[in-house]
């Protein structure tokens, strides 16, 4: 197997094919072999797993996944990498590369087609400029057992944040609604070529099989969360009144009281089941109004 993480191997390989890094495509390639090895090891990928990898680059993580998985389907947007990946992962019969933009894919359809009889998983060193849309698509696809990704450390902290902390955000709640996050390890900037300006971290999102909370309407729930964080420094009643104009200020205050919270409660301190209580109360009032 070509040790593609070894800079003495990677640099001549890139030069041979006239490859130059594209900043616009978020290309920071791994040059520390322990990183793809640890990601693949800790992701829980095994022979029964069908793994969707996003952005294989020159293939360091693809190789490690291919050694462990039943099948790897890697989606790469940059076709200049074709001849390089042919060298680095061509020997693996269980790897298929799709030359596409992951954001244009019908992910559930792809998983169904490519991984019959396998446990679908996703694993990637993500291009950081589109971390949120990719994670959103992977979680909303509702077809993976586990999603393990390398992201900026700050993003990993946001994904795993607790209520009331500075990192807690609408994105935290979105991720934790779908999955239980587990922070795995940090990866310093010197493990990449070119070096990014930030530290990275690997996080596993263990997808929930069932929603553990009573959330009567997903749309109203997420609208409640967004309304609350749009005005995170203000009282929840202000955010609700602005996000649900039909409630008005008085209605927003009534919803908060009926859900059992103090009038001056701030949204950023609420847990998912507490947001659910608010959202369900909004829905109940709507029902009464009809
Ligand atoms: N997996 C390799 C590694 O760890 O060294 C490369 C990771 S690099 C951070 C991100 C990769 O995602 C690049 O190969 C880039 O070309 C690819 N990429 C960027 N945007 C993409 C998109 N919209 N769809 C698929 N791949 C994309």
mmCIF file of C-alpha atoms and ligand atoms in Angstrom:
data_model
loop_
_atom_site.group_PDB
_atom_site.id
_atom_site.type_symbol
_atom_site.label_atom_id
_atom_site.label_comp_id
_atom_site.label_asym_id
_atom_site.label_seq_id
_atom_site.Cartn_x
_atom_site.Cartn_y
_atom_site.Cartn_z
ATOM 1 C CA UNK A 1 0.000 0.000 0.000
ATOM 2 C CA UNK A 2 1.347 3.427 -0.948
ATOM 3 C CA UNK A 3 2.075 5.372 2.255
ATOM 4 C CA UNK A 4 0.368 8.446 0.910
ATOM 5 C CA UNK A 5 0.577 10.300 4.245
ATOM 6 C CA UNK A 6 4.362 10.265 4.049
ATOM 7 C CA UNK A 7 5.295 13.686 2.726
ATOM 8 C CA UNK A 8 8.286 12.142 0.874
ATOM 9 C CA UNK A 9 5.752 10.034 -1.045
ATOM 10 C CA UNK A 10 2.930 12.553 -1.382
ATOM 11 C CA UNK A 11 4.901 15.514 -2.701
ATOM 12 C CA UNK A 12 6.469 13.686 -5.697
ATOM 13 C CA UNK A 13 3.111 12.015 -6.430
ATOM 14 C CA UNK A 14 1.343 15.391 -6.536
ATOM 15 C CA UNK A 15 4.156 16.913 -8.609
ATOM 16 C CA UNK A 16 4.113 14.010 -11.079
ATOM 17 C CA UNK A 17 0.459 14.785 -11.825
ATOM 18 C CA UNK A 18 0.866 18.577 -11.782
ATOM 19 C CA UNK A 19 -1.512 18.865 -8.839
ATOM 20 C CA UNK A 20 -1.829 22.158 -6.943
ATOM 21 C CA UNK A 21 -3.902 22.564 -3.790
ATOM 22 C CA UNK A 22 -7.189 24.376 -4.162
ATOM 23 C CA UNK A 23 -8.014 26.592 -1.191
ATOM 24 C CA UNK A 24 -11.534 27.053 -2.577
ATOM 25 C CA UNK A 25 -12.132 23.308 -2.298
ATOM 26 C CA UNK A 26 -10.855 23.171 1.287
ATOM 27 C CA UNK A 27 -7.882 20.992 0.400
ATOM 28 C CA UNK A 28 -5.724 20.350 3.464
ATOM 29 C CA UNK A 29 -4.348 16.837 3.115
ATOM 30 C CA UNK A 30 -3.261 14.647 6.023
ATOM 31 C CA UNK A 31 0.490 14.046 6.348
ATOM 32 C CA UNK A 32 0.468 12.253 9.734
ATOM 33 C CA UNK A 33 -0.344 8.530 9.330
ATOM 34 C CA UNK A 34 -1.631 8.163 12.906
ATOM 35 C CA UNK A 35 -4.566 10.461 12.102
ATOM 36 C CA UNK A 36 -6.404 8.484 9.369
ATOM 37 C CA UNK A 37 -5.530 5.286 11.241
ATOM 38 C CA UNK A 38 -7.079 6.571 14.483
ATOM 39 C CA UNK A 39 -10.146 7.988 12.703
ATOM 40 C CA UNK A 40 -10.833 4.657 10.987
ATOM 41 C CA UNK A 41 -10.122 2.666 14.172
ATOM 42 C CA UNK A 42 -12.281 4.814 16.449
ATOM 43 C CA UNK A 43 -15.148 5.202 13.963
ATOM 44 C CA UNK A 44 -16.205 1.597 14.653
ATOM 45 C CA UNK A 45 -16.086 0.695 10.943
ATOM 46 C CA UNK A 46 -15.954 -3.081 10.426
ATOM 47 C CA UNK A 47 -16.589 -5.680 7.729
ATOM 48 C CA UNK A 48 -20.350 -5.183 7.962
ATOM 49 C CA UNK A 49 -20.089 -1.422 7.347
ATOM 50 C CA UNK A 50 -20.751 0.412 4.107
ATOM 51 C CA UNK A 51 -18.894 3.717 4.463
ATOM 52 C CA UNK A 52 -19.628 6.936 2.646
ATOM 53 C CA UNK A 53 -16.456 9.041 2.649
ATOM 54 C CA UNK A 54 -16.607 12.684 1.609
ATOM 55 C CA UNK A 55 -13.530 14.200 -0.027
ATOM 56 C CA UNK A 56 -10.961 11.362 -0.215
ATOM 57 C CA UNK A 57 -8.271 13.745 -1.504
ATOM 58 C CA UNK A 58 -5.250 11.524 -2.216
ATOM 59 C CA UNK A 59 -6.795 8.710 -0.170
ATOM 60 C CA UNK A 60 -5.141 8.350 3.280
ATOM 61 C CA UNK A 61 -8.447 7.831 5.107
ATOM 62 C CA UNK A 62 -9.907 5.876 2.169
ATOM 63 C CA UNK A 63 -7.084 3.331 2.518
ATOM 64 C CA UNK A 64 -7.651 2.902 6.257
ATOM 65 C CA UNK A 65 -11.414 2.558 5.767
ATOM 66 C CA UNK A 66 -10.947 0.087 2.907
ATOM 67 C CA UNK A 67 -8.794 -2.130 5.177
ATOM 68 C CA UNK A 68 -11.687 -2.404 7.663
ATOM 69 C CA UNK A 69 -15.029 -1.874 5.847
ATOM 70 C CA UNK A 70 -17.228 -4.082 3.699
ATOM 71 C CA UNK A 71 -17.389 -1.293 1.132
ATOM 72 C CA UNK A 72 -16.241 2.322 0.813
ATOM 73 C CA UNK A 73 -17.945 4.790 -1.479
ATOM 74 C CA UNK A 74 -15.899 7.994 -1.675
ATOM 75 C CA UNK A 75 -17.337 11.178 -3.158
ATOM 76 C CA UNK A 76 -14.777 13.643 -4.549
ATOM 77 C CA UNK A 77 -15.508 16.843 -6.472
ATOM 78 C CA UNK A 78 -11.989 17.437 -7.837
ATOM 79 C CA UNK A 79 -11.378 15.244 -10.898
ATOM 80 C CA UNK A 80 -7.687 16.241 -11.005
ATOM 81 C CA UNK A 81 -7.281 13.639 -8.231
ATOM 82 C CA UNK A 82 -8.386 10.772 -10.500
ATOM 83 C CA UNK A 83 -4.916 9.510 -11.552
ATOM 84 C CA UNK A 84 -3.562 9.925 -8.016
ATOM 85 C CA UNK A 85 -6.386 7.977 -6.368
ATOM 86 C CA UNK A 86 -5.926 5.271 -9.012
ATOM 87 C CA UNK A 87 -2.403 4.785 -7.609
ATOM 88 C CA UNK A 88 -3.260 5.064 -3.906
ATOM 89 C CA UNK A 89 -6.553 3.141 -3.625
ATOM 90 C CA UNK A 90 -6.743 1.306 -6.976
ATOM 91 C CA UNK A 91 -5.684 -1.955 -5.330
ATOM 92 C CA UNK A 92 -8.794 -2.077 -3.112
ATOM 93 C CA UNK A 93 -11.671 -3.982 -4.712
ATOM 94 C CA UNK A 94 -14.111 -2.613 -2.104
ATOM 95 C CA UNK A 95 -13.580 1.083 -2.971
ATOM 96 C CA UNK A 96 -15.730 3.017 -5.423
ATOM 97 C CA UNK A 97 -15.090 6.677 -6.204
ATOM 98 C CA UNK A 98 -17.909 8.963 -7.298
ATOM 99 C CA UNK A 99 -16.749 12.166 -9.012
ATOM 100 C CA UNK A 100 -19.458 14.479 -7.747
ATOM 101 C CA UNK A 101 -20.300 17.376 -5.463
ATOM 102 C CA UNK A 102 -21.587 15.749 -2.272
ATOM 103 C CA UNK A 103 -24.094 18.572 -1.784
ATOM 104 C CA UNK A 104 -25.822 17.622 -5.037
ATOM 105 C CA UNK A 105 -26.239 13.968 -4.096
ATOM 106 C CA UNK A 106 -29.423 12.212 -3.050
ATOM 107 C CA UNK A 107 -27.706 10.605 -0.058
ATOM 108 C CA UNK A 108 -30.480 8.190 1.069
ATOM 109 C CA UNK A 109 -30.840 6.905 -2.527
ATOM 110 C CA UNK A 110 -27.066 6.470 -2.859
ATOM 111 C CA UNK A 111 -26.815 4.583 0.438
ATOM 112 C CA UNK A 112 -29.650 2.284 -0.585
ATOM 113 C CA UNK A 113 -28.054 1.580 -3.949
ATOM 114 C CA UNK A 114 -24.428 1.150 -2.832
ATOM 115 C CA UNK A 115 -24.696 -0.541 0.570
ATOM 116 C CA UNK A 116 -27.331 -3.295 0.390
ATOM 117 C CA UNK A 117 -27.015 -5.610 3.397
ATOM 118 C CA UNK A 118 -24.366 -3.374 5.021
ATOM 119 C CA UNK A 119 -24.589 -1.002 8.007
ATOM 120 C CA UNK A 120 -24.320 2.527 6.540
ATOM 121 C CA UNK A 121 -21.737 4.805 8.144
ATOM 122 C CA UNK A 122 -20.193 8.111 7.115
ATOM 123 C CA UNK A 123 -16.588 9.103 7.717
ATOM 124 C CA UNK A 124 -14.623 12.107 6.495
ATOM 125 C CA UNK A 125 -11.979 14.723 6.928
ATOM 126 C CA UNK A 126 -14.429 17.405 5.840
ATOM 127 C CA UNK A 127 -13.687 20.386 3.605
ATOM 128 C CA UNK A 128 -14.141 23.061 6.272
ATOM 129 C CA UNK A 129 -15.814 25.654 4.027
ATOM 130 C CA UNK A 130 -18.927 23.462 3.823
ATOM 131 C CA UNK A 131 -18.887 21.617 7.163
ATOM 132 C CA UNK A 132 -22.394 22.680 8.221
ATOM 133 C CA UNK A 133 -24.246 21.900 4.957
ATOM 134 C CA UNK A 134 -22.525 18.502 4.708
ATOM 135 C CA UNK A 135 -23.258 17.567 8.324
ATOM 136 C CA UNK A 136 -26.821 18.775 7.907
ATOM 137 C CA UNK A 137 -27.271 16.585 4.809
ATOM 138 C CA UNK A 138 -25.692 13.545 6.513
ATOM 139 C CA UNK A 139 -27.891 13.802 9.599
ATOM 140 C CA UNK A 140 -31.103 14.699 7.756
ATOM 141 C CA UNK A 141 -30.555 11.685 5.488
ATOM 142 C CA UNK A 142 -31.450 9.599 8.583
ATOM 143 C CA UNK A 143 -29.774 6.539 7.141
ATOM 144 C CA UNK A 144 -26.402 6.312 8.927
ATOM 145 C CA UNK A 145 -25.608 4.393 12.058
ATOM 146 C CA UNK A 146 -22.748 6.715 12.913
ATOM 147 C CA UNK A 147 -21.133 9.788 11.342
ATOM 148 C CA UNK A 148 -17.465 10.375 12.221
ATOM 149 C CA UNK A 149 -15.922 13.590 10.961
ATOM 150 C CA UNK A 150 -12.873 15.769 11.364
ATOM 151 C CA UNK A 151 -13.885 19.424 11.654
ATOM 152 C CA UNK A 152 -12.458 22.623 13.114
ATOM 153 C CA UNK A 153 -12.049 22.214 16.875
ATOM 154 C CA UNK A 154 -14.485 25.094 17.482
ATOM 155 C CA UNK A 155 -17.137 23.330 15.399
ATOM 156 C CA UNK A 156 -16.598 20.070 17.316
ATOM 157 C CA UNK A 157 -17.039 21.985 20.566
ATOM 158 C CA UNK A 158 -20.264 23.537 19.255
ATOM 159 C CA UNK A 159 -21.585 20.129 18.195
ATOM 160 C CA UNK A 160 -20.997 18.667 21.688
ATOM 161 C CA UNK A 161 -21.838 21.784 23.765
ATOM 162 C CA UNK A 162 -24.028 21.763 26.879
ATOM 163 C CA UNK A 163 -26.905 24.216 27.532
ATOM 164 C CA UNK A 164 -25.876 27.549 29.010
ATOM 165 C CA UNK A 165 -22.319 27.483 27.611
ATOM 166 C CA UNK A 166 -20.925 29.935 25.042
ATOM 167 C CA UNK A 167 -20.639 27.167 22.418
ATOM 168 C CA UNK A 168 -24.299 26.111 22.723
ATOM 169 C CA UNK A 169 -26.153 27.117 19.545
ATOM 170 C CA UNK A 170 -29.001 26.206 17.215
ATOM 171 C CA UNK A 171 -26.485 23.985 15.367
ATOM 172 C CA UNK A 172 -25.738 22.132 18.648
ATOM 173 C CA UNK A 173 -29.408 21.353 19.073
ATOM 174 C CA UNK A 174 -29.773 20.328 15.432
ATOM 175 C CA UNK A 175 -26.890 17.830 15.790
ATOM 176 C CA UNK A 176 -27.956 16.521 19.200
ATOM 177 C CA UNK A 177 -31.557 16.113 18.034
ATOM 178 C CA UNK A 178 -30.325 13.559 15.495
ATOM 179 C CA UNK A 179 -27.309 12.089 17.294
ATOM 180 C CA UNK A 180 -25.292 11.730 20.483
ATOM 181 C CA UNK A 181 -21.902 13.398 19.941
ATOM 182 C CA UNK A 182 -18.650 11.945 21.240
ATOM 183 C CA UNK A 183 -15.481 14.051 21.029
ATOM 184 C CA UNK A 184 -12.665 11.687 20.037
ATOM 185 C CA UNK A 185 -9.358 13.587 19.715
ATOM 186 C CA UNK A 186 -7.701 16.789 18.547
ATOM 187 C CA UNK A 187 -5.455 17.070 15.513
ATOM 188 C CA UNK A 188 -2.831 19.834 15.407
ATOM 189 C CA UNK A 189 -2.367 21.984 12.307
ATOM 190 C CA UNK A 190 1.072 20.500 11.537
ATOM 191 C CA UNK A 191 -0.608 17.201 10.580
ATOM 192 C CA UNK A 192 -1.828 18.770 7.309
ATOM 193 C CA UNK A 193 -0.375 20.039 4.052
ATOM 194 C CA UNK A 194 -0.897 22.929 3.597
ATOM 195 C CA UNK A 195 -1.231 23.763 7.301
ATOM 196 C CA UNK A 196 -4.589 25.286 8.226
ATOM 197 C CA UNK A 197 -4.684 28.192 10.685
ATOM 198 C CA UNK A 198 -6.853 26.252 13.123
ATOM 199 C CA UNK A 199 -6.680 23.133 15.287
ATOM 200 C CA UNK A 200 -8.964 20.314 14.176
ATOM 201 C CA UNK A 201 -10.887 17.675 16.107
ATOM 202 C CA UNK A 202 -12.578 14.386 15.348
ATOM 203 C CA UNK A 203 -16.113 13.822 16.536
ATOM 204 C CA UNK A 204 -18.413 10.817 16.246
ATOM 205 C CA UNK A 205 -22.143 11.399 15.980
ATOM 206 C CA UNK A 206 -23.956 8.262 17.121
ATOM 207 C CA UNK A 207 -27.281 8.573 15.359
ATOM 208 C CA UNK A 208 -30.352 8.097 17.568
ATOM 209 C CA UNK A 209 -32.545 5.185 16.548
ATOM 210 C CA UNK A 210 -35.574 6.819 18.136
ATOM 211 C CA UNK A 211 -36.293 10.342 19.284
ATOM 212 C CA UNK A 212 -36.165 10.150 23.114
ATOM 213 C CA UNK A 213 -38.313 13.265 23.577
ATOM 214 C CA UNK A 214 -41.923 14.069 22.853
ATOM 215 C CA UNK A 215 -41.638 16.520 19.962
ATOM 216 C CA UNK A 216 -45.067 16.887 18.384
ATOM 217 C CA UNK A 217 -43.975 18.850 15.319
ATOM 218 C CA UNK A 218 -40.366 18.954 14.087
ATOM 219 C CA UNK A 219 -40.840 22.200 12.126
ATOM 220 C CA UNK A 220 -42.285 24.076 15.098
ATOM 221 C CA UNK A 221 -39.521 22.664 17.316
ATOM 222 C CA UNK A 222 -36.706 23.894 15.055
ATOM 223 C CA UNK A 223 -38.480 27.232 14.496
ATOM 224 C CA UNK A 224 -38.609 27.643 18.282
ATOM 225 C CA UNK A 225 -34.888 26.882 18.584
ATOM 226 C CA UNK A 226 -33.942 29.275 15.757
ATOM 227 C CA UNK A 227 -36.164 32.039 17.141
ATOM 228 C CA UNK A 228 -34.555 31.664 20.536
ATOM 229 C CA UNK A 229 -30.936 31.759 19.307
ATOM 230 C CA UNK A 230 -31.579 34.596 16.836
ATOM 231 C CA UNK A 231 -31.816 36.766 19.975
ATOM 232 C CA UNK A 232 -29.632 34.742 22.319
ATOM 233 C CA UNK A 233 -28.701 37.654 24.595
ATOM 234 C CA UNK A 234 -32.356 38.544 25.134
ATOM 235 C CA UNK A 235 -35.180 36.904 27.054
ATOM 236 C CA UNK A 236 -36.805 33.941 25.345
ATOM 237 C CA UNK A 237 -40.115 35.856 25.194
ATOM 238 C CA UNK A 238 -38.543 38.430 22.810
ATOM 239 C CA UNK A 239 -37.168 35.723 20.525
ATOM 240 C CA UNK A 240 -40.466 33.843 20.444
ATOM 241 C CA UNK A 241 -42.500 36.991 19.757
ATOM 242 C CA UNK A 242 -40.228 37.805 16.827
ATOM 243 C CA UNK A 243 -39.966 34.241 15.472
ATOM 244 C CA UNK A 244 -43.707 33.601 15.869
ATOM 245 C CA UNK A 245 -45.328 36.984 15.119
ATOM 246 C CA UNK A 246 -48.760 35.353 15.362
ATOM 247 C CA UNK A 247 -48.162 34.905 19.118
ATOM 248 C CA UNK A 248 -47.445 38.537 19.911
ATOM 249 C CA UNK A 249 -45.587 39.558 23.076
ATOM 250 C CA UNK A 250 -48.408 38.555 25.410
ATOM 251 C CA UNK A 251 -48.865 35.177 23.713
ATOM 252 C CA UNK A 252 -45.130 34.461 23.913
ATOM 253 C CA UNK A 253 -45.167 35.212 27.647
ATOM 254 C CA UNK A 254 -48.195 32.943 28.116
ATOM 255 C CA UNK A 255 -46.508 30.085 26.240
ATOM 256 C CA UNK A 256 -43.436 30.379 28.484
ATOM 257 C CA UNK A 257 -45.545 30.374 31.664
ATOM 258 C CA UNK A 258 -47.738 27.484 30.474
ATOM 259 C CA UNK A 259 -44.608 25.434 29.694
ATOM 260 C CA UNK A 260 -43.497 25.978 33.305
ATOM 261 C CA UNK A 261 -40.652 28.498 32.889
ATOM 262 C CA UNK A 262 -39.904 31.814 34.618
ATOM 263 C CA UNK A 263 -40.826 34.936 32.587
ATOM 264 C CA UNK A 264 -37.189 35.999 32.204
ATOM 265 C CA UNK A 265 -35.872 32.599 31.066
ATOM 266 C CA UNK A 266 -33.171 32.734 28.348
ATOM 267 C CA UNK A 267 -33.340 30.268 25.463
ATOM 268 C CA UNK A 268 -29.621 29.537 25.516
ATOM 269 C CA UNK A 269 -30.039 27.783 28.894
ATOM 270 C CA UNK A 270 -32.704 25.343 27.708
ATOM 271 C CA UNK A 271 -32.109 21.673 26.962
ATOM 272 C CA UNK A 272 -33.727 19.857 24.033
ATOM 273 C CA UNK A 273 -36.660 18.496 26.114
ATOM 274 C CA UNK A 274 -37.213 21.993 27.507
ATOM 275 C CA UNK A 275 -37.324 23.488 23.997
ATOM 276 C CA UNK A 276 -39.735 20.669 23.143
ATOM 277 C CA UNK A 277 -42.050 21.751 25.992
ATOM 278 C CA UNK A 278 -42.131 25.306 24.592
ATOM 279 C CA UNK A 279 -42.664 24.130 20.994
ATOM 280 C CA UNK A 280 -45.428 21.721 22.026
ATOM 281 C CA UNK A 281 -47.150 24.528 23.947
ATOM 282 C CA UNK A 282 -47.045 26.776 20.846
ATOM 283 C CA UNK A 283 -48.612 23.959 18.865
ATOM 284 C CA UNK A 284 -51.285 23.377 21.518
ATOM 285 C CA UNK A 285 -52.292 27.063 21.433
ATOM 286 C CA UNK A 286 -52.416 26.942 17.636
ATOM 287 C CA UNK A 287 -54.751 23.951 17.865
ATOM 288 C CA UNK A 288 -56.980 25.806 20.298
ATOM 289 C CA UNK A 289 -57.112 28.810 17.987
ATOM 290 C CA UNK A 290 -58.387 26.768 15.057
HETATM 291 N N1 LIG B 1 -9.458 13.004 2.920
HETATM 292 C C1 LIG B 1 -8.288 13.746 2.497
HETATM 293 C C2 LIG B 1 -7.321 13.836 3.651
HETATM 294 O O1 LIG B 1 -7.743 13.623 4.802
HETATM 295 O O2 LIG B 1 -6.149 14.122 3.421
HETATM 296 C C3 LIG B 1 -8.653 15.141 1.992
HETATM 297 C C4 LIG B 1 -9.427 16.004 2.934
HETATM 298 S S1 LIG B 1 -9.569 17.678 2.383
HETATM 299 C C5 LIG B 1 -9.784 18.490 3.946
HETATM 300 C C6 LIG B 1 -11.224 17.799 1.728
HETATM 301 C C7 LIG B 1 -11.486 17.070 0.427
HETATM 302 O O3 LIG B 1 -12.855 17.310 0.058
HETATM 303 C C8 LIG B 1 -10.674 17.539 -0.753
HETATM 304 O O4 LIG B 1 -10.160 16.429 -1.449
HETATM 305 C C9 LIG B 1 -11.653 18.312 -1.649
HETATM 306 O O5 LIG B 1 -11.342 18.282 -3.025
HETATM 307 C C10 LIG B 1 -12.953 17.575 -1.335
HETATM 308 N N2 LIG B 1 -14.184 18.379 -1.547
HETATM 309 C C11 LIG B 1 -14.343 19.714 -1.406
HETATM 310 N N3 LIG B 1 -15.604 20.077 -1.675
HETATM 311 C C12 LIG B 1 -16.270 18.935 -1.992
HETATM 312 C C13 LIG B 1 -17.614 18.661 -2.396
HETATM 313 N N4 LIG B 1 -18.519 19.638 -2.491
HETATM 314 N N5 LIG B 1 -17.973 17.376 -2.666
HETATM 315 C C14 LIG B 1 -17.036 16.378 -2.559
HETATM 316 N N6 LIG B 1 -15.751 16.585 -2.191
HETATM 317 C C15 LIG B 1 -15.371 17.841 -1.913
#
